[in-house]
């Protein structure tokens, strides 16, 4: 099939999943076109079967805000007409699903099918902004199919947007075919020269990730056991985290690595992953840690319990329970046997439920089903949409 994948190119999970999907679909023989404003970092280099189309945005003094939604729609319409796309698959509702809808209207006949995959903040944060409410609902209801990365997100979308919207839950996935990375890509001796435990956090440093909880959990752990904290990512909370590290006098025991591409390589040096988010529709980082055999200490919110089972692949605690998370971390640091067993169990769970070979065919089956349906349904409002 000829498939366009629309996504963000940044280090967030939706861009990672969309890129990995593009690669997997191309490996299965599909003709894949990725459309975004920059090459997604996971797609740098050459991937046979994947072609990239850059969205260019007009600038003119009158245009105070660059019209990305329109630029994306125009590029998609162009790619769809030239390549005869069967499917446009938009990852993230805002604005990708809206642009995809516009593109489909521009093209006319034959129309590609439109699939929208919801990732989380497009519904829980961006979608919670009332000014986007109607346009998101519209884009979802005019999609030929909507998928969500967890049961939690599907439920939340129905509750907040469209109670009758059919949403297929297709979880995120990881490549479990390769053995876990070895420590050659990271710097275990440099980070922890005296054999300290290494706690890691990876995120986009947004308020929703509760970076201060990461630092406070580490502070409590380090009062009891020698430990180091490695922080990976960039975002608005980084300066605040640096200030907290200074206030708590954690000094050189906390390393800020900034944005990094090779997450699996760096996870090879971690003993534990901390993910104390206050919202997480899935928690791709947790799944990546599981593949690397790293137990996860996370919050029991959103879709995380669908990924990390408490007591099997890690520990789940209430949002803000810093002392509980510190106790759980200390217990695992002091018991390497249990920690390693938990790491192995996490990898097994990732293989059982979230391996690429299991999940990608579900998207392919969805595309095939839509392609086999009559093509004029797109102009008919779906059940539940306002008339
Ligand atoms: O956290 C974000 O805002 C980024 C966003 C994204 O675009 O990657 O993350 C969401 O999508 C990921 C991939 O499906 C999920 O693993 C994350 O849990 C989800 N983030 C939140 O729900 C906060």
Short mmCIF file of N, CA and C in Angstrom, two decimals, residues 159-254:
data_model
loop_
_atom_site.label_atom_id
_atom_site.label_comp_id
_atom_site.label_asym_id
_atom_site.label_seq_id
_atom_site.Cartn_x
_atom_site.Cartn_y
_atom_site.Cartn_z
N UNK A 159 -14.84 10.13 26.76
CA UNK A 159 -15.46 10.92 27.84
C UNK A 159 -15.42 12.42 27.51
N UNK A 160 -14.28 12.91 27.01
CA UNK A 160 -14.10 14.36 26.84
C UNK A 160 -14.55 14.88 25.48
N UNK A 161 -14.60 13.99 24.49
CA UNK A 161 -14.88 14.50 23.14
C UNK A 161 -16.10 13.91 22.49
N UNK A 162 -16.17 12.61 22.46
CA UNK A 162 -17.16 12.02 21.59
C UNK A 162 -17.55 10.65 22.13
N UNK A 163 -18.64 10.58 22.90
CA UNK A 163 -18.96 9.34 23.60
C UNK A 163 -19.16 8.14 22.69
N UNK A 164 -19.57 8.37 21.43
CA UNK A 164 -19.88 7.23 20.55
C UNK A 164 -18.77 6.93 19.54
N UNK A 165 -17.66 7.65 19.67
CA UNK A 165 -16.60 7.48 18.68
C UNK A 165 -15.97 6.09 18.79
N UNK A 166 -15.96 5.32 17.68
CA UNK A 166 -15.24 4.04 17.76
C UNK A 166 -13.72 4.31 17.79
N UNK A 167 -13.07 3.80 18.79
CA UNK A 167 -11.61 4.00 18.90
C UNK A 167 -10.96 2.63 19.11
N UNK A 168 -10.03 2.30 18.23
CA UNK A 168 -9.30 1.03 18.40
C UNK A 168 -8.07 1.29 19.26
N UNK A 169 -7.85 0.45 20.24
CA UNK A 169 -6.64 0.60 21.06
C UNK A 169 -5.52 -0.21 20.38
N UNK A 170 -4.52 0.49 19.90
CA UNK A 170 -3.32 -0.17 19.34
C UNK A 170 -2.14 0.41 20.13
N UNK A 171 -1.52 -0.40 20.96
CA UNK A 171 -0.50 0.16 21.85
C UNK A 171 0.78 0.51 21.09
N UNK A 172 1.63 1.28 21.74
CA UNK A 172 2.95 1.55 21.19
C UNK A 172 3.76 0.26 21.18
N UNK A 173 4.84 0.27 20.44
CA UNK A 173 5.62 -0.96 20.30
C UNK A 173 7.11 -0.67 20.32
N UNK A 174 7.87 -1.73 20.48
CA UNK A 174 9.34 -1.60 20.48
C UNK A 174 9.93 -2.78 19.71
N UNK A 175 11.15 -2.58 19.27
CA UNK A 175 11.86 -3.64 18.57
C UNK A 175 12.55 -4.50 19.63
N UNK A 176 12.06 -5.71 19.80
CA UNK A 176 12.65 -6.60 20.81
C UNK A 176 13.52 -7.68 20.16
N UNK A 177 13.73 -7.54 18.85
CA UNK A 177 14.49 -8.58 18.14
C UNK A 177 15.97 -8.54 18.53
N UNK A 178 16.49 -7.34 18.76
CA UNK A 178 17.90 -7.22 19.10
C UNK A 178 18.12 -7.51 20.58
N UNK A 179 19.28 -8.05 20.96
CA UNK A 179 19.55 -8.23 22.39
C UNK A 179 19.70 -6.86 23.05
N UNK A 180 19.52 -6.75 24.39
CA UNK A 180 19.69 -5.45 25.04
C UNK A 180 21.08 -4.88 24.73
N UNK A 181 21.15 -3.55 24.60
CA UNK A 181 22.44 -2.90 24.29
C UNK A 181 23.44 -3.20 25.40
N UNK A 182 24.74 -3.23 25.06
CA UNK A 182 25.73 -3.37 26.15
C UNK A 182 26.17 -1.97 26.60
N UNK A 183 27.04 -1.93 27.59
CA UNK A 183 27.34 -0.63 28.20
C UNK A 183 28.36 0.19 27.40
N UNK A 184 28.71 -0.28 26.19
CA UNK A 184 29.75 0.46 25.46
C UNK A 184 29.26 1.82 24.97
N UNK A 185 27.94 1.98 24.82
CA UNK A 185 27.43 3.27 24.32
C UNK A 185 27.28 4.29 25.46
N UNK A 186 27.38 3.85 26.71
CA UNK A 186 27.24 4.81 27.81
C UNK A 186 28.55 4.83 28.61
N UNK A 187 28.50 5.39 29.78
CA UNK A 187 29.75 5.67 30.49
C UNK A 187 29.61 5.28 31.95
N UNK A 188 29.32 4.00 32.19
CA UNK A 188 29.04 3.57 33.56
C UNK A 188 30.19 3.97 34.53
N UNK A 189 31.44 3.73 34.13
CA UNK A 189 32.55 4.03 35.06
C UNK A 189 32.69 5.53 35.30
N UNK A 190 32.43 6.32 34.26
CA UNK A 190 32.54 7.78 34.43
C UNK A 190 31.37 8.30 35.27
N UNK A 191 30.20 7.77 35.05
CA UNK A 191 29.03 8.25 35.79
C UNK A 191 29.07 7.78 37.25
N UNK A 192 29.53 6.58 37.47
CA UNK A 192 29.46 6.00 38.81
C UNK A 192 30.77 5.29 39.11
N UNK A 193 31.87 6.06 39.30
CA UNK A 193 33.20 5.46 39.42
C UNK A 193 33.33 4.52 40.62
N UNK A 194 32.56 4.79 41.67
CA UNK A 194 32.68 3.94 42.87
C UNK A 194 31.56 2.89 42.90
N UNK A 195 30.98 2.61 41.75
CA UNK A 195 29.93 1.58 41.68
C UNK A 195 28.60 2.06 42.24
N UNK A 196 28.37 3.38 42.26
CA UNK A 196 27.09 3.90 42.74
C UNK A 196 25.93 3.39 41.88
N UNK A 197 24.74 3.35 42.45
CA UNK A 197 23.55 2.99 41.67
C UNK A 197 23.24 4.14 40.71
N UNK A 198 22.80 3.79 39.51
CA UNK A 198 22.46 4.85 38.54
C UNK A 198 20.95 4.89 38.31
N UNK A 199 20.36 6.03 38.69
CA UNK A 199 18.94 6.27 38.44
C UNK A 199 18.85 7.16 37.20
N UNK A 200 17.88 6.89 36.35
CA UNK A 200 17.79 7.65 35.09
C UNK A 200 16.38 8.20 34.91
N UNK A 201 16.30 9.35 34.27
CA UNK A 201 15.00 9.90 33.87
C UNK A 201 15.14 10.43 32.44
N UNK A 202 14.15 10.14 31.62
CA UNK A 202 14.19 10.59 30.21
C UNK A 202 12.84 11.22 29.90
N UNK A 203 12.85 12.49 29.48
CA UNK A 203 11.56 13.11 29.12
C UNK A 203 11.78 14.40 28.36
N UNK A 204 10.67 15.08 28.09
CA UNK A 204 10.74 16.39 27.44
C UNK A 204 10.70 17.52 28.48
N UNK A 205 10.93 17.19 29.74
CA UNK A 205 11.04 18.19 30.82
C UNK A 205 9.89 19.20 30.83
N UNK A 206 8.68 18.67 30.68
CA UNK A 206 7.49 19.53 30.79
C UNK A 206 6.94 19.38 32.20
N UNK A 207 6.13 20.35 32.66
CA UNK A 207 5.61 20.28 34.03
C UNK A 207 4.93 18.95 34.34
N UNK A 208 4.26 18.36 33.31
CA UNK A 208 3.52 17.12 33.52
C UNK A 208 4.45 15.95 33.96
N UNK A 209 5.73 16.08 33.71
CA UNK A 209 6.68 15.01 34.06
C UNK A 209 7.13 15.09 35.52
N UNK A 210 6.81 16.18 36.20
CA UNK A 210 7.17 16.36 37.63
C UNK A 210 8.66 16.09 37.87
N UNK A 211 9.48 16.88 37.21
CA UNK A 211 10.94 16.70 37.33
C UNK A 211 11.39 16.92 38.77
N UNK A 212 10.67 17.81 39.49
CA UNK A 212 11.10 18.04 40.89
C UNK A 212 10.94 16.75 41.71
N UNK A 213 9.94 15.93 41.39
CA UNK A 213 9.81 14.65 42.09
C UNK A 213 10.98 13.72 41.76
N UNK A 214 11.44 13.78 40.52
CA UNK A 214 12.60 12.96 40.14
C UNK A 214 13.78 13.34 41.03
N UNK A 215 14.02 14.66 41.15
CA UNK A 215 15.18 15.12 41.92
C UNK A 215 14.98 14.80 43.41
N UNK A 216 13.76 14.96 43.90
CA UNK A 216 13.52 14.70 45.34
C UNK A 216 13.61 13.21 45.67
N UNK A 217 13.13 12.38 44.77
CA UNK A 217 13.27 10.93 45.00
C UNK A 217 14.77 10.59 45.07
N UNK A 218 15.51 11.15 44.12
CA UNK A 218 16.96 10.87 44.10
C UNK A 218 17.61 11.38 45.39
N UNK A 219 17.22 12.56 45.83
CA UNK A 219 17.78 13.14 47.06
C UNK A 219 17.58 12.19 48.23
N UNK A 220 16.35 11.65 48.35
CA UNK A 220 16.05 10.74 49.46
C UNK A 220 16.86 9.45 49.34
N UNK A 221 17.02 8.97 48.11
CA UNK A 221 17.79 7.73 47.89
C UNK A 221 19.25 7.96 48.27
N UNK A 222 19.79 9.08 47.81
CA UNK A 222 21.22 9.34 48.02
C UNK A 222 21.58 9.57 49.48
N UNK A 223 20.57 9.94 50.28
CA UNK A 223 20.86 10.08 51.72
C UNK A 223 21.15 8.72 52.36
N UNK A 224 20.68 7.67 51.71
CA UNK A 224 20.82 6.32 52.28
C UNK A 224 21.86 5.47 51.56
N UNK A 225 21.95 5.66 50.25
CA UNK A 225 22.85 4.80 49.46
C UNK A 225 23.62 5.67 48.45
N UNK A 226 24.87 5.27 48.12
CA UNK A 226 25.59 6.02 47.07
C UNK A 226 24.85 5.87 45.73
N UNK A 227 24.59 6.99 45.09
CA UNK A 227 23.80 6.91 43.84
C UNK A 227 24.10 8.11 42.96
N UNK A 228 23.80 7.96 41.70
CA UNK A 228 23.92 9.04 40.71
C UNK A 228 22.62 9.15 39.93
N UNK A 229 22.29 10.36 39.53
CA UNK A 229 21.08 10.57 38.73
C UNK A 229 21.48 11.10 37.35
N UNK A 230 21.02 10.42 36.30
CA UNK A 230 21.31 10.86 34.93
C UNK A 230 20.00 11.33 34.31
N UNK A 231 19.98 12.60 33.91
CA UNK A 231 18.76 13.20 33.34
C UNK A 231 18.96 13.43 31.85
N UNK A 232 18.03 12.89 31.06
CA UNK A 232 18.16 12.98 29.60
C UNK A 232 16.94 13.69 29.03
N UNK A 233 17.18 14.72 28.22
CA UNK A 233 16.08 15.45 27.59
C UNK A 233 16.24 16.95 27.78
N UNK A 234 15.38 17.66 27.12
CA UNK A 234 15.37 19.13 27.19
C UNK A 234 13.94 19.59 27.35
N UNK A 235 13.75 20.75 27.95
CA UNK A 235 12.41 21.29 28.05
C UNK A 235 12.37 22.39 29.09
N UNK A 236 11.19 22.97 29.23
CA UNK A 236 11.08 24.17 30.07
C UNK A 236 11.43 23.98 31.54
N UNK A 237 11.36 22.76 32.05
CA UNK A 237 11.62 22.56 33.48
C UNK A 237 13.11 22.30 33.79
N UNK A 238 13.94 22.29 32.78
CA UNK A 238 15.34 21.94 33.03
C UNK A 238 16.03 22.94 33.98
N UNK A 239 15.82 24.23 33.74
CA UNK A 239 16.47 25.23 34.60
C UNK A 239 16.00 25.10 36.04
N UNK A 240 14.71 24.86 36.19
CA UNK A 240 14.13 24.68 37.52
C UNK A 240 14.76 23.46 38.20
N UNK A 241 14.95 22.39 37.44
CA UNK A 241 15.56 21.18 38.00
C UNK A 241 17.00 21.46 38.42
N UNK A 242 17.71 22.22 37.59
CA UNK A 242 19.11 22.55 37.93
C UNK A 242 19.18 23.35 39.22
N UNK A 243 18.20 24.26 39.39
CA UNK A 243 18.16 25.07 40.60
C UNK A 243 17.88 24.19 41.83
N UNK A 244 16.96 23.25 41.68
CA UNK A 244 16.63 22.35 42.79
C UNK A 244 17.83 21.48 43.16
N UNK A 245 18.57 21.05 42.16
CA UNK A 245 19.78 20.25 42.41
C UNK A 245 20.77 21.06 43.24
N UNK A 246 20.89 22.35 42.93
CA UNK A 246 21.80 23.21 43.70
C UNK A 246 21.28 23.38 45.12
N UNK A 247 19.97 23.65 45.25
CA UNK A 247 19.39 23.86 46.59
C UNK A 247 19.56 22.63 47.48
N UNK A 248 19.42 21.46 46.89
CA UNK A 248 19.53 20.22 47.68
C UNK A 248 20.98 19.75 47.78
N UNK A 249 21.87 20.55 47.23
CA UNK A 249 23.32 20.28 47.28
C UNK A 249 23.65 18.88 46.75
N UNK A 250 23.08 18.60 45.59
CA UNK A 250 23.34 17.28 45.00
C UNK A 250 24.55 17.30 44.07
N UNK A 251 24.99 18.53 43.76
CA UNK A 251 26.25 18.74 43.04
C UNK A 251 26.46 17.82 41.85
N UNK A 252 27.65 17.22 41.81
CA UNK A 252 28.04 16.43 40.64
C UNK A 252 27.36 15.07 40.58
N UNK A 253 26.55 14.77 41.57
CA UNK A 253 25.87 13.47 41.54
C UNK A 253 24.69 13.46 40.57
N UNK A 254 24.36 14.63 40.04
CA UNK A 254 23.29 14.70 39.02
C UNK A 254 23.90 15.17 37.71
#
